[in-house]
Tab-separated table of C-alpha atoms in Angstrom:
chain	number	residue	atom	x	y	z
A	1	MET	CA	26.345	-72.593	-37.304
A	2	THR	CA	26.644	-73.912	-33.940
A	3	GLY	CA	24.986	-76.777	-32.716
A	4	LEU	CA	23.012	-75.051	-30.391
A	5	MET	CA	21.801	-72.731	-33.203
A	6	ARG	CA	20.956	-75.560	-35.707
A	7	PHE	CA	19.084	-77.007	-33.132
A	8	LEU	CA	16.801	-73.854	-32.177
A	9	ILE	CA	16.115	-73.875	-35.419
A	10	VAL	CA	15.235	-77.500	-36.533
A	11	SER	CA	13.025	-77.382	-32.687
A	12	ALA	CA	11.368	-74.205	-33.925
A	13	ALA	CA	10.349	-75.347	-37.503
A	14	LEU	CA	9.233	-78.766	-36.398
A	15	LEU	CA	6.751	-77.034	-33.711
A	16	ILE	CA	5.045	-74.726	-36.512
A	17	ILE	CA	4.837	-77.707	-38.766
A	18	ASN	CA	3.743	-80.456	-35.926
A	19	GLY	CA	1.370	-77.640	-33.868
A	20	CYS	CA	-0.244	-79.965	-31.247
A	21	ALA	CA	-0.426	-82.890	-33.241
A	22	THR	CA	0.829	-84.897	-30.178
A	23	PRO	CA	-2.157	-84.528	-27.353
A	24	ASN	CA	-0.915	-84.546	-23.984
A	25	LEU	CA	-0.918	-87.857	-22.575
A	26	MET	CA	0.294	-87.358	-19.021
A	27	GLN	CA	-1.234	-87.197	-15.415
A	28	GLU	CA	0.500	-85.551	-12.441
A	29	THR	CA	0.780	-88.751	-9.887
A	30	PRO	CA	-1.822	-88.644	-6.965
A	31	GLY	CA	0.865	-87.905	-4.110
A	32	GLY	CA	3.702	-87.810	-6.171
A	33	GLN	CA	5.742	-90.459	-4.496
A	34	ILE	CA	8.146	-92.662	-6.385
A	35	ALA	CA	6.396	-96.364	-6.523
A	36	SER	CA	8.696	-99.559	-5.041
A	37	PRO	CA	10.230	-102.123	-7.816
A	38	GLY	CA	9.019	-104.648	-5.287
A	39	SER	CA	10.783	-107.798	-5.283
A	40	ASP	CA	10.575	-108.957	-8.315
A	41	LYS	CA	10.376	-106.022	-10.332
A	42	ALA	CA	13.004	-103.029	-11.266
A	43	VAL	CA	12.239	-98.813	-11.384
A	44	ILE	CA	13.109	-97.219	-13.822
A	45	VAL	CA	13.146	-92.893	-13.154
A	46	PHE	CA	12.864	-91.409	-16.031
A	47	MET	CA	14.009	-87.220	-15.768
A	48	ARG	CA	13.918	-84.265	-17.986
A	49	SER	CA	15.155	-80.583	-16.616
A	50	SER	CA	16.821	-78.443	-19.163
A	51	PHE	CA	15.862	-75.071	-20.692
A	52	VAL	CA	17.603	-75.695	-23.616
A	53	ALA	CA	14.555	-76.880	-25.798
A	54	GLY	CA	12.050	-77.242	-23.407
A	55	ALA	CA	8.969	-76.580	-25.072
A	56	ILE	CA	9.579	-79.416	-27.802
A	57	GLY	CA	7.796	-82.889	-26.554
A	58	ALA	CA	9.629	-85.888	-25.585
A	59	GLU	CA	8.052	-89.767	-25.835
A	60	LEU	CA	9.677	-92.830	-24.479
A	61	PHE	CA	9.304	-95.980	-25.387
A	62	GLU	CA	10.358	-99.646	-24.168
A	63	ILE	CA	11.992	-101.896	-26.926
A	64	ASN	CA	11.736	-106.152	-26.357
A	65	ASP	CA	12.806	-107.907	-29.421
A	66	GLY	CA	11.958	-104.875	-31.873
A	67	GLU	CA	8.131	-104.859	-30.489
A	68	LEU	CA	7.642	-101.398	-28.785
A	69	THR	CA	5.609	-100.064	-25.684
A	70	LEU	CA	5.134	-96.233	-24.658
A	71	VAL	CA	6.537	-96.257	-21.241
A	72	GLY	CA	4.967	-92.123	-21.466
A	73	GLN	CA	5.918	-88.172	-22.523
A	74	VAL	CA	8.791	-86.540	-20.376
A	75	PRO	CA	7.745	-82.988	-20.799
A	76	ASN	CA	10.556	-80.739	-19.578
A	77	GLY	CA	10.193	-80.369	-15.643
A	78	SER	CA	8.888	-83.615	-14.988
A	79	LYS	CA	9.570	-87.433	-13.851
A	80	LEU	CA	8.188	-90.508	-14.320
A	81	VAL	CA	8.205	-94.054	-12.959
A	82	HIS	CA	8.567	-97.054	-15.521
A	83	LEU	CA	8.119	-100.422	-13.340
A	84	THR	CA	9.663	-102.818	-15.651
A	85	ASP	CA	11.192	-106.902	-15.695
A	86	PRO	CA	14.999	-107.309	-14.565
A	87	GLY	CA	17.668	-108.076	-17.490
A	88	GLU	CA	18.402	-106.599	-20.549
A	89	LYS	CA	16.629	-103.543	-21.964
A	90	VAL	CA	16.616	-100.699	-24.563
A	91	PHE	CA	14.560	-97.185	-24.305
A	92	MET	CA	14.193	-94.430	-27.166
A	93	ALA	CA	13.455	-91.146	-26.619
A	94	TYR	CA	11.929	-88.814	-29.395
A	95	GLY	CA	11.826	-85.621	-29.351
A	96	THR	CA	12.520	-83.836	-33.567
A	97	ALA	CA	14.649	-87.071	-33.514
A	98	ALA	CA	14.760	-90.704	-31.891
A	99	ASP	CA	18.280	-91.694	-29.573
A	100	PHE	CA	18.908	-94.716	-27.367
A	101	MET	CA	19.428	-96.039	-23.731
A	102	LEU	CA	20.165	-99.374	-23.234
A	103	ALA	CA	20.035	-100.913	-19.704
A	104	GLN	CA	21.062	-104.448	-17.663
A	105	VAL	CA	18.222	-103.682	-14.336
A	106	GLU	CA	18.158	-106.105	-11.201
A	107	LYS	CA	14.734	-107.349	-9.445
A	108	GLY	CA	14.132	-104.804	-6.532
A	109	LYS	CA	16.659	-102.179	-7.061
A	110	THR	CA	15.610	-98.381	-8.727
A	111	TYR	CA	17.725	-96.307	-11.783
A	112	TYR	CA	17.428	-93.268	-12.911
A	113	ALA	CA	17.696	-91.641	-16.457
A	114	ILE	CA	17.917	-88.178	-17.726
A	115	LEU	CA	16.942	-86.821	-20.794
A	116	ARG	CA	19.064	-84.701	-21.997
A	117	PRO	CA	18.283	-82.447	-25.539
A	118	ASN	CA	21.242	-83.294	-28.365
A	119	TRP	CA	22.318	-80.254	-30.002
A	120	GLY	CA	23.305	-81.349	-33.324
A	121	SER	CA	20.358	-83.594	-34.255
A	122	GLY	CA	17.403	-82.529	-32.113
A	123	ALA	CA	16.944	-85.529	-30.421
A	124	PHE	CA	16.391	-86.221	-26.445
A	125	ILE	CA	19.027	-88.734	-24.896
A	126	PRO	CA	18.179	-90.693	-22.429
A	127	THR	CA	21.399	-90.843	-20.587
A	128	PRO	CA	21.912	-92.762	-17.447
A	129	VAL	CA	22.502	-91.892	-13.986
A	130	LYS	CA	25.951	-93.796	-12.670
A	131	ARG	CA	27.063	-94.639	-9.255
A	132	ASP	CA	30.442	-95.628	-10.317
A	133	GLY	CA	31.909	-92.152	-11.135
A	134	SER	CA	32.488	-92.630	-14.601
A	135	THR	CA	30.031	-89.767	-16.142
A	136	SER	CA	29.351	-86.165	-14.889
A	137	TYR	CA	25.624	-88.286	-14.785
A	138	ASN	CA	25.821	-89.918	-10.744
A	139	THR	CA	23.735	-90.295	-7.827
A	140	GLU	CA	26.554	-88.195	-6.360
A	141	SER	CA	25.798	-84.759	-7.981
A	142	ASP	CA	24.124	-81.435	-6.629
A	143	GLU	CA	22.435	-81.332	-10.446
A	144	PHE	CA	21.110	-85.393	-9.244
A	145	ALA	CA	19.408	-83.761	-6.408
A	146	GLY	CA	17.948	-81.061	-7.984
A	147	TRP	CA	16.474	-83.407	-11.185
A	148	LEU	CA	15.060	-85.391	-8.126
A	149	GLY	CA	13.919	-82.950	-6.014
A	150	ASP	CA	12.223	-80.101	-8.694
A	151	THR	CA	10.495	-82.261	-11.382
A	152	ARG	CA	6.824	-83.066	-11.230
A	153	LEU	CA	6.063	-86.928	-11.023
A	154	LEU	CA	3.847	-87.847	-14.158
A	155	GLU	CA	1.762	-91.067	-15.164
A	156	LYS	CA	-0.217	-92.312	-18.305
A	157	LYS	CA	-3.726	-91.087	-18.728
A	158	ALA	CA	-5.954	-93.978	-19.340
A	159	ASP	CA	-6.289	-93.495	-22.800
A	160	SER	CA	-2.628	-93.184	-23.602
A	161	ASP	CA	-1.841	-96.565	-24.876
A	162	GLU	CA	-5.324	-96.290	-27.137
A	163	TRP	CA	-3.687	-93.062	-28.348
A	164	PHE	CA	-0.370	-95.060	-29.415
A	165	LYS	CA	-1.802	-98.136	-31.240
A	166	LYS	CA	-3.401	-95.626	-33.700
A	167	ASN	CA	0.046	-93.876	-34.449
A	168	LYS	CA	2.217	-97.294	-33.850
A	169	ALA	CA	3.081	-97.262	-36.905
A	170	LYS	CA	4.757	-94.224	-36.970
A	171	TYR	CA	7.299	-94.919	-34.340
A	172	GLU	CA	8.135	-98.372	-35.530
A	173	LYS	CA	9.666	-96.521	-38.715
A	174	ILE	CA	11.431	-93.645	-36.276
A	175	TYR	CA	12.812	-96.832	-34.141
A	176	GLN	CA	14.029	-98.558	-37.241
A	177	ARG	CA	16.032	-95.538	-39.215
A	178	TYR	CA	17.413	-94.407	-35.754
A	179	TRP	CA	18.107	-98.269	-34.511
A	180	GLU	CA	20.429	-98.959	-37.397
A	181	LYS	CA	22.649	-95.657	-37.033
A	182	PHE	CA	22.771	-96.550	-33.060
A	183	GLN	CA	24.308	-99.698	-34.191
A	184	THR	CA	27.682	-97.901	-35.521
A	185	LYS	CA	28.696	-96.421	-31.823
A	186	SER	CA	31.695	-98.546	-30.561
A	187	ASP	CA	31.419	-100.714	-27.906
A	188	GLU	CA	32.727	-97.838	-25.554
A	189	GLN	CA	30.525	-95.169	-26.707
A	190	LYS	CA	27.345	-97.794	-26.110
A	191	GLN	CA	29.149	-98.819	-22.613
A	192	VAL	CA	28.263	-94.874	-21.594
A	193	ARG	CA	25.026	-95.209	-22.733
A	194	THR	CA	24.003	-98.120	-20.322
A	195	LEU	CA	22.378	-98.819	-17.632
A	196	MET	CA	24.713	-101.055	-15.319
A	197	PRO	CA	23.054	-103.449	-12.361
A	198	SER	CA	25.355	-101.822	-10.098
A	199	ASP	CA	23.689	-98.441	-11.028
A	200	GLY	CA	20.617	-99.154	-9.426
A	201	LEU	CA	19.902	-98.175	-5.550
């Protein structure tokens, strides 16, 4: 069975099982403008644009010392702006499985990441958009312009954090399970998954 076929079967089965278990936590941002980080914060713009598994939801979290914070949902064809403190970061995306991105961000800069489906696991991989040309995900590519320009800007609804409080234990277990697997990656593999200070604009 091919990776794509396995991914589609798993995704379809989970849609049937879960139905609408996770409510829509997002709304369109008035004006649709990406906010500036200011002088003391960093901004990371998370984008998602892929026909593969387009109907599957993806929740996104920032993790600090094992503590999860809901960044938001990233449905297909959307983007969201995450304002965060400078420094080292861990982000987790969860679709039908979880995967991670690391980050080292500087204040005053705007960074970009794309959520892409993992054919094998059913996860969405939060992937750094680089500036150094070291991967095919970079700010100079034609795809980047499409990801940025053809996606709707969303933000969390007022009650999204309250929903997360009620469901936090579930996502903590997911984090613990998949973070252990992520630690088996090599330093080189982790480097590809890391937003570096120089990737900011």
